[in-house]
PDB file of N, CA and C in Angstrom:
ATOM      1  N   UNK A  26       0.508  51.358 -37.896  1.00  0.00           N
ATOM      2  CA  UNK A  26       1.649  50.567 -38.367  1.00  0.00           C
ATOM      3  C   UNK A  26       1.151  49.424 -39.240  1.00  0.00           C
ATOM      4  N   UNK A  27       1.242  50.220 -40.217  1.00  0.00           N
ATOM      5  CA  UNK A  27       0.750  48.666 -41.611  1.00  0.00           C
ATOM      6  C   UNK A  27       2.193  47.752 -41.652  1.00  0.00           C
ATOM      7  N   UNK A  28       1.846  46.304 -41.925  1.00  0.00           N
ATOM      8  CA  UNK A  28       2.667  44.935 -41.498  1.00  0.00           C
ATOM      9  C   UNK A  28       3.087  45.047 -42.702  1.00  0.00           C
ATOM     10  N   UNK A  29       3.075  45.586 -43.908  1.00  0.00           N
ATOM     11  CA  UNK A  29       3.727  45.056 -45.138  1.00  0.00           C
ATOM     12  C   UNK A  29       4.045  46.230 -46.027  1.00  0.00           C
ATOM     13  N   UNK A  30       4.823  46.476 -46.784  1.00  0.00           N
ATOM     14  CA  UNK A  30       5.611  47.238 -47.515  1.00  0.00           C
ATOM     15  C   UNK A  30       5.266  47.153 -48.906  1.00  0.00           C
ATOM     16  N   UNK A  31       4.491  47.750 -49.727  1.00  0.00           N
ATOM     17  CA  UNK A  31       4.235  47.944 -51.369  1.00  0.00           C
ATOM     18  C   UNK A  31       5.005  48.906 -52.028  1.00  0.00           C
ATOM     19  N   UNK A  32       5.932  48.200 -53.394  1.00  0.00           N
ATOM     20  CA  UNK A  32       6.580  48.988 -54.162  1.00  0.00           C
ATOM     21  C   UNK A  32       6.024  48.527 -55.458  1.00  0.00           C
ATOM     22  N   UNK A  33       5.844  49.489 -56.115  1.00  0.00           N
ATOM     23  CA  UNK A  33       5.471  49.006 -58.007  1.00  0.00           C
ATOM     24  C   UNK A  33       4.354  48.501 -57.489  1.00  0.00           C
ATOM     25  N   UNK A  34       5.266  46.956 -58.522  1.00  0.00           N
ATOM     26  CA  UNK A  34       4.603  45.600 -58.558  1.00  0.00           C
ATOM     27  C   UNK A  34       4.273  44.137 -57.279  1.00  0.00           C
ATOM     28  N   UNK A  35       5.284  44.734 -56.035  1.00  0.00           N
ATOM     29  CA  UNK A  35       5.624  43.765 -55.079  1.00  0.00           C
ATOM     30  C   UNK A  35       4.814  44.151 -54.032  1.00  0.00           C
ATOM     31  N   UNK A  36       4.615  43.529 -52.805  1.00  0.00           N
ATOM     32  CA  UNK A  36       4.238  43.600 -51.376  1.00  0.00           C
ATOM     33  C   UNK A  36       5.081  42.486 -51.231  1.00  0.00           C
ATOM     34  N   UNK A  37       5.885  43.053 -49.801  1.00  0.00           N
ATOM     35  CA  UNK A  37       6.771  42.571 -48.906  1.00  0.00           C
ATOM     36  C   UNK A  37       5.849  42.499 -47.584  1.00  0.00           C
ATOM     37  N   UNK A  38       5.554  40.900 -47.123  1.00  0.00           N
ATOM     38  CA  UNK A  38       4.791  40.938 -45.889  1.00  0.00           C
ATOM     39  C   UNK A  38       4.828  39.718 -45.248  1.00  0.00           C
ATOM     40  N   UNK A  39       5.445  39.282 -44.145  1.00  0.00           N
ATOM     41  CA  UNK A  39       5.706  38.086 -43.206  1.00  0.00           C
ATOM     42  C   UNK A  39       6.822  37.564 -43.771  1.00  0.00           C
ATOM     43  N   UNK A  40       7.797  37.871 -44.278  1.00  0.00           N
ATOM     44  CA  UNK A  40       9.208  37.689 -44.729  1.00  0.00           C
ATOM     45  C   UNK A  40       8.892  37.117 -46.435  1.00  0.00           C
ATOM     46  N   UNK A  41       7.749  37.332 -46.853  1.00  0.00           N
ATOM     47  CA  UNK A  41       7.039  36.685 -48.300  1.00  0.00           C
ATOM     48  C   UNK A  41       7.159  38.342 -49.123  1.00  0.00           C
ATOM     49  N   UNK A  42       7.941  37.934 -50.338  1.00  0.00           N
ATOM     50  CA  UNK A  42       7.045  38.883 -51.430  1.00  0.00           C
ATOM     51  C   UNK A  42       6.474  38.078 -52.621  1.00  0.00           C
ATOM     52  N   UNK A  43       5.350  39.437 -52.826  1.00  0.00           N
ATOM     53  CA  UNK A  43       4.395  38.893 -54.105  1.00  0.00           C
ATOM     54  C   UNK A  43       3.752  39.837 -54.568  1.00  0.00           C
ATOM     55  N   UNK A  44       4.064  39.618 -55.799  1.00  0.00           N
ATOM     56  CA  UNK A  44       3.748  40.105 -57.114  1.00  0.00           C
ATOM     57  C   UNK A  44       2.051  40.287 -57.349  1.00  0.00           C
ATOM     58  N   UNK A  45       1.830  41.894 -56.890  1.00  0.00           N
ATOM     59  CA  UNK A  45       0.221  41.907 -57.170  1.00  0.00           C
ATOM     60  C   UNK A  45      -0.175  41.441 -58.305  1.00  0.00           C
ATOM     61  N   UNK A  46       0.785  41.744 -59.455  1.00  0.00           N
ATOM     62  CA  UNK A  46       0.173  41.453 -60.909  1.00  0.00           C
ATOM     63  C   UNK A  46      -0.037  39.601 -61.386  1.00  0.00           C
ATOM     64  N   UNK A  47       1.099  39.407 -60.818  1.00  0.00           N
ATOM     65  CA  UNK A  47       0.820  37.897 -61.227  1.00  0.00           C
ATOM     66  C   UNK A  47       0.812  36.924 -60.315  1.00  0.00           C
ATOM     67  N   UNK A  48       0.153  36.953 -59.143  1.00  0.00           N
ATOM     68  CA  UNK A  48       0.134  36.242 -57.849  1.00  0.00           C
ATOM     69  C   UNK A  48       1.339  35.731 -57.713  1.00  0.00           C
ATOM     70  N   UNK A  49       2.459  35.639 -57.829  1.00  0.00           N
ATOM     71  CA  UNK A  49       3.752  35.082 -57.727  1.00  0.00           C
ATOM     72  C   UNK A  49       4.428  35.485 -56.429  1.00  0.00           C
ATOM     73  N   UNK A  50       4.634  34.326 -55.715  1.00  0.00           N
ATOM     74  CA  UNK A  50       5.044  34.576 -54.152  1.00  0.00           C
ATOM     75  C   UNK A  50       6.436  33.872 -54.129  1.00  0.00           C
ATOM     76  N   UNK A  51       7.092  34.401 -53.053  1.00  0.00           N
ATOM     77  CA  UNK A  51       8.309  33.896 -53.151  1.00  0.00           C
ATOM     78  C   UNK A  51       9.249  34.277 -51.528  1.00  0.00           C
ATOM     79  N   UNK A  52       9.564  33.391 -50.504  1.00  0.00           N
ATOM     80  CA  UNK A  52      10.018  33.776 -49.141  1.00  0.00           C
ATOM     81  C   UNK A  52      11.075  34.108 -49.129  1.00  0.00           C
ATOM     82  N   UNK A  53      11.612  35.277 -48.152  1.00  0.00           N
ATOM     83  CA  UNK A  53      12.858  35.272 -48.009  1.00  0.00           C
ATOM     84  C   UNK A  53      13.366  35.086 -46.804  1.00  0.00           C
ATOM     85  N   UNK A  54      14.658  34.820 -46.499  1.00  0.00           N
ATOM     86  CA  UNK A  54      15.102  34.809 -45.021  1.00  0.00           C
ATOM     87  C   UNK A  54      14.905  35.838 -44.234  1.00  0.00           C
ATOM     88  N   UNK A  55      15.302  36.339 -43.675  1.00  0.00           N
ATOM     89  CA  UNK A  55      15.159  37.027 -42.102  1.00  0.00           C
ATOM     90  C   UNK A  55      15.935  38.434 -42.741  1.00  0.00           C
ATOM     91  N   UNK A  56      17.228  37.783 -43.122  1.00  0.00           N
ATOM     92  CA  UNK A  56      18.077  38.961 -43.768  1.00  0.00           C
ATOM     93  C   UNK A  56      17.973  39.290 -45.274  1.00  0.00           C
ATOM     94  N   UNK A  57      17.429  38.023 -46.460  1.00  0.00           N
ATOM     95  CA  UNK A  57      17.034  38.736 -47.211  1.00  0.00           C
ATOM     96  C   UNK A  57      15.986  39.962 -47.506  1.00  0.00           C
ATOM     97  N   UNK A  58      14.834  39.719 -45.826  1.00  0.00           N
ATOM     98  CA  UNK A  58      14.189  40.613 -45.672  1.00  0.00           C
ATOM     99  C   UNK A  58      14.611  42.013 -45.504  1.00  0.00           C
ATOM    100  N   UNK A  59      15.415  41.849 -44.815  1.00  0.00           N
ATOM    101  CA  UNK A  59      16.282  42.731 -43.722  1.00  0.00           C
ATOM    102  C   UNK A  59      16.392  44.064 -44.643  1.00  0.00           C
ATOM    103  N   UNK A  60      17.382  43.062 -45.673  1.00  0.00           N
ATOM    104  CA  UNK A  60      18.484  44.160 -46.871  1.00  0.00           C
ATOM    105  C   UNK A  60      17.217  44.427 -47.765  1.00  0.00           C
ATOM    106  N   UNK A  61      16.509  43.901 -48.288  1.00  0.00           N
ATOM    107  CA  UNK A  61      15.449  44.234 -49.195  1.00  0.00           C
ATOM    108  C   UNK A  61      14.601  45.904 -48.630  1.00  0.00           C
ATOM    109  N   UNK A  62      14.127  45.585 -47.484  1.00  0.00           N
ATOM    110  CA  UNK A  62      13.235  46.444 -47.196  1.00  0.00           C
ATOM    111  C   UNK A  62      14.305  47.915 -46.866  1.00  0.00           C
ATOM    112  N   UNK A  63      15.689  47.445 -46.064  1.00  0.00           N
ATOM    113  CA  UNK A  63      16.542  48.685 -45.863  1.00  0.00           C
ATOM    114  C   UNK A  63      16.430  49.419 -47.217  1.00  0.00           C
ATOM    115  N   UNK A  64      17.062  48.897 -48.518  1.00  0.00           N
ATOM    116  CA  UNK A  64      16.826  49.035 -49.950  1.00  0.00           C
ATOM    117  C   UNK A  64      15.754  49.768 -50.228  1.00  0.00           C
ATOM    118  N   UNK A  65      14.411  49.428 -50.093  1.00  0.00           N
ATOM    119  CA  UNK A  65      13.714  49.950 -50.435  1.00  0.00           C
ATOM    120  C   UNK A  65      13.262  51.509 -49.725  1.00  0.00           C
ATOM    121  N   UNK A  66      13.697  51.434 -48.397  1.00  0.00           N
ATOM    122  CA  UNK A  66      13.803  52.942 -48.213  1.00  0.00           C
ATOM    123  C   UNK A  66      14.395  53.740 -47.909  1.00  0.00           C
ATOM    124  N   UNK A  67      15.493  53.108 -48.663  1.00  0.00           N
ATOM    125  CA  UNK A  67      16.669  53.982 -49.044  1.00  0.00           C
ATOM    126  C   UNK A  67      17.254  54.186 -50.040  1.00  0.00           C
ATOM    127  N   UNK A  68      16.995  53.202 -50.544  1.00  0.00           N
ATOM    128  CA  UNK A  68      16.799  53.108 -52.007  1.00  0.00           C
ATOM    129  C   UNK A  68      18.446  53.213 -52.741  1.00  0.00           C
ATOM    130  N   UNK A  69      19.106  53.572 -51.921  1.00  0.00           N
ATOM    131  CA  UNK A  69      20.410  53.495 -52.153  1.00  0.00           C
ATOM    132  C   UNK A  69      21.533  52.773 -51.052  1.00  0.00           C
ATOM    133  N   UNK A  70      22.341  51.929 -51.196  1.00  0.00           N
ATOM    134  CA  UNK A  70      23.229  52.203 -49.923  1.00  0.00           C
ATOM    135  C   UNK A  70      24.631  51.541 -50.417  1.00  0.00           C
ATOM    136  N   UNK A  71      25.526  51.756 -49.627  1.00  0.00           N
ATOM    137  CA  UNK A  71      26.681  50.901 -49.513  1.00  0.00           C
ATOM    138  C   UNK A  71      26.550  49.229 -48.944  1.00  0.00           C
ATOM    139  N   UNK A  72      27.624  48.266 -49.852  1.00  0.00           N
ATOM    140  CA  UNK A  72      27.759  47.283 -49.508  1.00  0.00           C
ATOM    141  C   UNK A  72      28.301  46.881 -48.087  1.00  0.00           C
ATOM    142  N   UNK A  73      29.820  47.864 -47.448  1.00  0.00           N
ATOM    143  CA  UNK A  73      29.384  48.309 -46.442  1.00  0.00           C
ATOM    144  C   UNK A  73      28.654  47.765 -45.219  1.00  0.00           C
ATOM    145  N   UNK A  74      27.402  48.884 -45.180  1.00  0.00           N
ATOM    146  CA  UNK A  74      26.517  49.120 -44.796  1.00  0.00           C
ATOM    147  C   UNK A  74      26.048  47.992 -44.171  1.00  0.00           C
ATOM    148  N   UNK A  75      25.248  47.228 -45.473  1.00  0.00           N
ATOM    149  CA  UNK A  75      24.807  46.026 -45.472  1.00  0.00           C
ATOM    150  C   UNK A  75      25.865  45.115 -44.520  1.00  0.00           C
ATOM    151  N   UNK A  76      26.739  44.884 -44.873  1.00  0.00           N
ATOM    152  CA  UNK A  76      27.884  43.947 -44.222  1.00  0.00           C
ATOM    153  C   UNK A  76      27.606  43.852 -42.332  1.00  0.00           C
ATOM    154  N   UNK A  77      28.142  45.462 -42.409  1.00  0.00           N
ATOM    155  CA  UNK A  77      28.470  45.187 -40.911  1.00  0.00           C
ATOM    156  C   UNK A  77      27.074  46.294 -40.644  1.00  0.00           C
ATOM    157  N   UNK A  78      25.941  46.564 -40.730  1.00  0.00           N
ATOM    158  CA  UNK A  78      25.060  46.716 -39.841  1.00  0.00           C
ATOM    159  C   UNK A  78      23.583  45.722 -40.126  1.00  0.00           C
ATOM    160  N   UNK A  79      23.512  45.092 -41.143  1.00  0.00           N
ATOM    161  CA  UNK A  79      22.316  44.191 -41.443  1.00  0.00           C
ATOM    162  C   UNK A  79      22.714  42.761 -41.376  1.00  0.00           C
ATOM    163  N   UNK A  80      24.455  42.291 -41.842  1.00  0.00           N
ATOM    164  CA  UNK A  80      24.128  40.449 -41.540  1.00  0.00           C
ATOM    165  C   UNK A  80      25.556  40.750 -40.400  1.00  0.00           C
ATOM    166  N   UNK A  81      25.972  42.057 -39.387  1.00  0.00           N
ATOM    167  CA  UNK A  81      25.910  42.251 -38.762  1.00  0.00           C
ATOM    168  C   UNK A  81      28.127  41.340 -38.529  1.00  0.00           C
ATOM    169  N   UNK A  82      28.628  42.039 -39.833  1.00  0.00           N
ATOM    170  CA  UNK A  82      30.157  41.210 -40.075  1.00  0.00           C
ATOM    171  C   UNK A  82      30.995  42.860 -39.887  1.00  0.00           C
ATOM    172  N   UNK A  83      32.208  42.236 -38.949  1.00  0.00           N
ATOM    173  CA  UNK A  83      33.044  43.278 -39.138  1.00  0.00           C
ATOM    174  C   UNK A  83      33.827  43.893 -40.508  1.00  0.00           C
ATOM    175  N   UNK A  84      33.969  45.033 -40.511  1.00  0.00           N
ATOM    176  CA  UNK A  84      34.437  45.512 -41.850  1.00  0.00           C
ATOM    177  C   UNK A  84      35.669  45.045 -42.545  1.00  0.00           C
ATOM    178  N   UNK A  85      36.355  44.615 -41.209  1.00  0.00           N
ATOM    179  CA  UNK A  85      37.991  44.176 -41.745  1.00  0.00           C
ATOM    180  C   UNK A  85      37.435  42.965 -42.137  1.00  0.00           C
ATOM    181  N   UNK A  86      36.339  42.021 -42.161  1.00  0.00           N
ATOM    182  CA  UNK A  86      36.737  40.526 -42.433  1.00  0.00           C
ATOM    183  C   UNK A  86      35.970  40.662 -43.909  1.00  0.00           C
ATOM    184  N   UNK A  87      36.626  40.020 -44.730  1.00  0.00           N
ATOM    185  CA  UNK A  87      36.562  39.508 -46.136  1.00  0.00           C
ATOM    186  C   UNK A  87      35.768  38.681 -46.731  1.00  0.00           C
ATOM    187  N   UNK A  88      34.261  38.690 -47.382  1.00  0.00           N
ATOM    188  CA  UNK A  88      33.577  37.905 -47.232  1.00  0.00           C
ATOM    189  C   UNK A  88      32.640  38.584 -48.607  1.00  0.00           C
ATOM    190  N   UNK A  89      32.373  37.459 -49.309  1.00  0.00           N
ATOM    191  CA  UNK A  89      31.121  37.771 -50.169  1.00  0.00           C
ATOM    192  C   UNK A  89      29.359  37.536 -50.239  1.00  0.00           C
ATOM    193  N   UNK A  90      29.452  37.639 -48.865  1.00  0.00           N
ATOM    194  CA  UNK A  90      28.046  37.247 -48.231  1.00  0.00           C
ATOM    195  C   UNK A  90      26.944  38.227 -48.579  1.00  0.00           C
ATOM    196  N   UNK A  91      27.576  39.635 -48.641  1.00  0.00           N
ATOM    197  CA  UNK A  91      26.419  40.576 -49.472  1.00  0.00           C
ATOM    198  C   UNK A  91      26.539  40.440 -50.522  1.00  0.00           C
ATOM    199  N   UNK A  92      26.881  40.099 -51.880  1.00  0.00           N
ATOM    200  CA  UNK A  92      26.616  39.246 -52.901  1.00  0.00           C
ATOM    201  C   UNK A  92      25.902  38.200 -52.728  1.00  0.00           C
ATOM    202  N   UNK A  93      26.095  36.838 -52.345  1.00  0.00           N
ATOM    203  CA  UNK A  93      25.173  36.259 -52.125  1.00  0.00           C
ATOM    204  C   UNK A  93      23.807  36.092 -51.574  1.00  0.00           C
ATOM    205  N   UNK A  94      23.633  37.208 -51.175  1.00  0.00           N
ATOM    206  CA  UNK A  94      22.753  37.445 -50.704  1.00  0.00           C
ATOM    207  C   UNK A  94      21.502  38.511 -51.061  1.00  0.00           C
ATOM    208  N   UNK A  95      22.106  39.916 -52.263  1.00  0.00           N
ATOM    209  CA  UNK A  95      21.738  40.026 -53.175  1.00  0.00           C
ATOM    210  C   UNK A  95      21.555  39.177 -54.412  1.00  0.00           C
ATOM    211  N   UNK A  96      22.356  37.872 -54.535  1.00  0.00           N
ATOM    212  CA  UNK A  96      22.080  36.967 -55.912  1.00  0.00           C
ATOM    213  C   UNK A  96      21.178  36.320 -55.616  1.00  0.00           C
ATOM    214  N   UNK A  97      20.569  36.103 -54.208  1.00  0.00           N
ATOM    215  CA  UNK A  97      19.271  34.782 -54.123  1.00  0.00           C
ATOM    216  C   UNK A  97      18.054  35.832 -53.836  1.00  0.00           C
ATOM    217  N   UNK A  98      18.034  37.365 -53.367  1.00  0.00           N
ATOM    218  CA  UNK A  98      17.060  38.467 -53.794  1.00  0.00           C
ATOM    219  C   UNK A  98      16.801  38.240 -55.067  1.00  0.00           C
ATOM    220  N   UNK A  99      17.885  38.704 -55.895  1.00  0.00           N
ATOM    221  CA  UNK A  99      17.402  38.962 -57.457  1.00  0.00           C
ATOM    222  C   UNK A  99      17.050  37.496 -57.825  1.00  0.00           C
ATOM    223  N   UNK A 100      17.363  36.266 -57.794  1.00  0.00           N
ATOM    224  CA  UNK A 100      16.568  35.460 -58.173  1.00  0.00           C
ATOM    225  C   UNK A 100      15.299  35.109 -57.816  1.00  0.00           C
ATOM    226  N   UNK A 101      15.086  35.300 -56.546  1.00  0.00           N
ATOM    227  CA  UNK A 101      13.519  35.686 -56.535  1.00  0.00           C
ATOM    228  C   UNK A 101      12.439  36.311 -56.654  1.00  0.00           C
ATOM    229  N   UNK A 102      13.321  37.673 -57.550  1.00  0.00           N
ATOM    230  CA  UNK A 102      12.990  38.766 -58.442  1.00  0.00           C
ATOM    231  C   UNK A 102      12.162  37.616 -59.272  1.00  0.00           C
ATOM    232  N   UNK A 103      13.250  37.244 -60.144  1.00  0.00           N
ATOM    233  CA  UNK A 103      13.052  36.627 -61.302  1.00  0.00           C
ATOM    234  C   UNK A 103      12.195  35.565 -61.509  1.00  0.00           C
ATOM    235  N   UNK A 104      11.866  34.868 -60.278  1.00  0.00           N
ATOM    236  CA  UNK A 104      11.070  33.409 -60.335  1.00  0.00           C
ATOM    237  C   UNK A 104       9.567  34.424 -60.154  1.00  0.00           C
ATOM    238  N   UNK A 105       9.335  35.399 -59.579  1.00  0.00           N
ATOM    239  CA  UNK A 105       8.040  36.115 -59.439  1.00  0.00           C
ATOM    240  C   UNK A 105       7.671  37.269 -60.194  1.00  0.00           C
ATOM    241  N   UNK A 106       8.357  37.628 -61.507  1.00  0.00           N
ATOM    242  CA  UNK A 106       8.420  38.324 -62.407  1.00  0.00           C
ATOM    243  C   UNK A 106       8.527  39.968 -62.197  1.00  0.00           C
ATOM    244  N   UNK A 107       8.968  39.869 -60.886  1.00  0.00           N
ATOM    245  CA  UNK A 107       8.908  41.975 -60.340  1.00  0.00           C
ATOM    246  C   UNK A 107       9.875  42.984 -61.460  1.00  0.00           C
ATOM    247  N   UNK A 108       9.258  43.727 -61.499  1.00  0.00           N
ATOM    248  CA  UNK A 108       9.569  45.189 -62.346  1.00  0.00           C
ATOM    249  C   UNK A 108      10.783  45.551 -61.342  1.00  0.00           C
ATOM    250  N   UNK A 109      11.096  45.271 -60.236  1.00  0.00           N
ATOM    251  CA  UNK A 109      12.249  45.654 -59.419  1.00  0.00           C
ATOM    252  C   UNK A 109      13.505  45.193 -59.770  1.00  0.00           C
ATOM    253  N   UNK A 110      14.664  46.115 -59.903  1.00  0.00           N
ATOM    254  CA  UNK A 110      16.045  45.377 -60.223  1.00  0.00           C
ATOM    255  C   UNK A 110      16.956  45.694 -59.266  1.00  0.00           C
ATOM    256  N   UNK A 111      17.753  44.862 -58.543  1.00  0.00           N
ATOM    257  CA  UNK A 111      18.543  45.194 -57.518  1.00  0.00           C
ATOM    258  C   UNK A 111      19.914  45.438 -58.593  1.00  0.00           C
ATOM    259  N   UNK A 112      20.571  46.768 -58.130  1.00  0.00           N
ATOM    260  CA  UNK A 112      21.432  46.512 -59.095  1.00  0.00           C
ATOM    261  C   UNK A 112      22.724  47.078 -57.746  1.00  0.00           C
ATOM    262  N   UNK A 113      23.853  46.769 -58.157  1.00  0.00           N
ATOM    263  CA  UNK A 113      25.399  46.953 -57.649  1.00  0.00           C
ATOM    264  C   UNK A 113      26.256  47.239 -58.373  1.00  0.00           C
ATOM    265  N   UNK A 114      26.942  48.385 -58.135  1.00  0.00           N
ATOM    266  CA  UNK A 114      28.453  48.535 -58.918  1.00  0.00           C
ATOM    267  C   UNK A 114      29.226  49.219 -58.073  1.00  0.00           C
ATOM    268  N   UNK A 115      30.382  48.369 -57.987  1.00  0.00           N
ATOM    269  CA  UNK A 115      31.515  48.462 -57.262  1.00  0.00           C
ATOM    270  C   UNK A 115      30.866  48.703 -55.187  1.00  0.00           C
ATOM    271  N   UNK A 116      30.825  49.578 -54.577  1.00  0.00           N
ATOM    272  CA  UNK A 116      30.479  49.060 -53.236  1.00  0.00           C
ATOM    273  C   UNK A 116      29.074  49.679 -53.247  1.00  0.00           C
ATOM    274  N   UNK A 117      28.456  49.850 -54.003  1.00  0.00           N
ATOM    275  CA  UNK A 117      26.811  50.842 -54.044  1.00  0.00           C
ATOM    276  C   UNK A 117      25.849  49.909 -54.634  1.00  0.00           C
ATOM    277  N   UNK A 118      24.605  49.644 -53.420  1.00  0.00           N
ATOM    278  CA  UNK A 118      23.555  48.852 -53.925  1.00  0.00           C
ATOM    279  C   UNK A 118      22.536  49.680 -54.361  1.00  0.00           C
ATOM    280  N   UNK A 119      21.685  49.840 -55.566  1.00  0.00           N
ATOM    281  CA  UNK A 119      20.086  50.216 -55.444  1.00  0.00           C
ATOM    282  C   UNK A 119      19.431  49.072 -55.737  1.00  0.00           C
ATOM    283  N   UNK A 120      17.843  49.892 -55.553  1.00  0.00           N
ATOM    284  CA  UNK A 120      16.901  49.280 -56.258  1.00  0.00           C
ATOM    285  C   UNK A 120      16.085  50.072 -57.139  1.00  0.00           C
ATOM    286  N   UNK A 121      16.236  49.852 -58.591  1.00  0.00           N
ATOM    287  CA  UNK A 121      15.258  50.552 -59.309  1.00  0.00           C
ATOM    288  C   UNK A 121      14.247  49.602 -60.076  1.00  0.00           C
ATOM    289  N   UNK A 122      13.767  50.535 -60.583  1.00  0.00           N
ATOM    290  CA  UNK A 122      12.237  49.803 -61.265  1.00  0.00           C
ATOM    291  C   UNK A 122      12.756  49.325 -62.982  1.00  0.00           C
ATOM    292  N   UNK A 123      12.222  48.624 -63.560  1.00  0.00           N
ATOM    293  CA  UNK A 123      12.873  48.335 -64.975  1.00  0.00           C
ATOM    294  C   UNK A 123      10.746  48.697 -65.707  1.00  0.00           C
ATOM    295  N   UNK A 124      11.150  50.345 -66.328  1.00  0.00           N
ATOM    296  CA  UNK A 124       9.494  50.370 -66.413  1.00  0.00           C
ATOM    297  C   UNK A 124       8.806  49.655 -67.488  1.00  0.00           C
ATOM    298  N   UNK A 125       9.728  48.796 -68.134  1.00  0.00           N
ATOM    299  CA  UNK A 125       9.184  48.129 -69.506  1.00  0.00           C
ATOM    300  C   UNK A 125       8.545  46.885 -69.037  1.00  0.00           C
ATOM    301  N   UNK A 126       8.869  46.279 -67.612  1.00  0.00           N
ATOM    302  CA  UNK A 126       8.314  45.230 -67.172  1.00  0.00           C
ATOM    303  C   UNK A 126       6.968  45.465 -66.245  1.00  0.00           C
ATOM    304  N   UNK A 127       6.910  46.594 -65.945  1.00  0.00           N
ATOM    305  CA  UNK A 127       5.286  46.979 -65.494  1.00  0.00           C
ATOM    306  C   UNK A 127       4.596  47.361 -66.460  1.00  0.00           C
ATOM    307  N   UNK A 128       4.414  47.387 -67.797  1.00  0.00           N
ATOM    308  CA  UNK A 128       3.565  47.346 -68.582  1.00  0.00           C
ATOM    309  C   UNK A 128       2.659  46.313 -68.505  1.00  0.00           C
TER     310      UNK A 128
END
């Protein structure tokens, strides 16, 4: 049981990712961990999903907390320069690679 998770450009390890290429580290919460790593091996999922089985909200209640919570992921995309893009449309999250930024 290896402690940390490598995709691309990233390692996910003690709730920290960082950017092999450009030492760029960056922490996440408990649940940004949570949804990140579900993401990554699954690589697909419903918003959903996320809601009521990872920050653990019933389905009937109304809330934009998986947005926010994908928007402070992808900004720490961005402050550590990862080839990873979390992307969403309409209730479907991925994560794909953007391959022009791993060059």
């Amino acid at each position: 049981d290896k402690n940390f998770l490598e995709i691309e450009d990233i390692i996910i390890q003690n709730q920290n990712i960082y950017n092999i290429k450009n030492k760029k580290t960056q922490s996440l919460t408990e649940i940004e961990c949570k949804i990140l790593i579900y993401l990554i091996i699954n690589k697909l999922c419903s918003k959903e999903y996320i809601k009521e089985n990872i920050l653990n909200i019933k389905s009937s209640i109304e809330t934009n907390s998986v947005d926010t919570h994908l928007t402070r992921i992808r900004k720490k995309f961005d402050i550590i320069n990862t080839a990873l893009i979390i992307k969403s449309k309409n209730n479907t999250v991925s994560i794909e690679t953007n391959q022009k930024n791993l060059d």
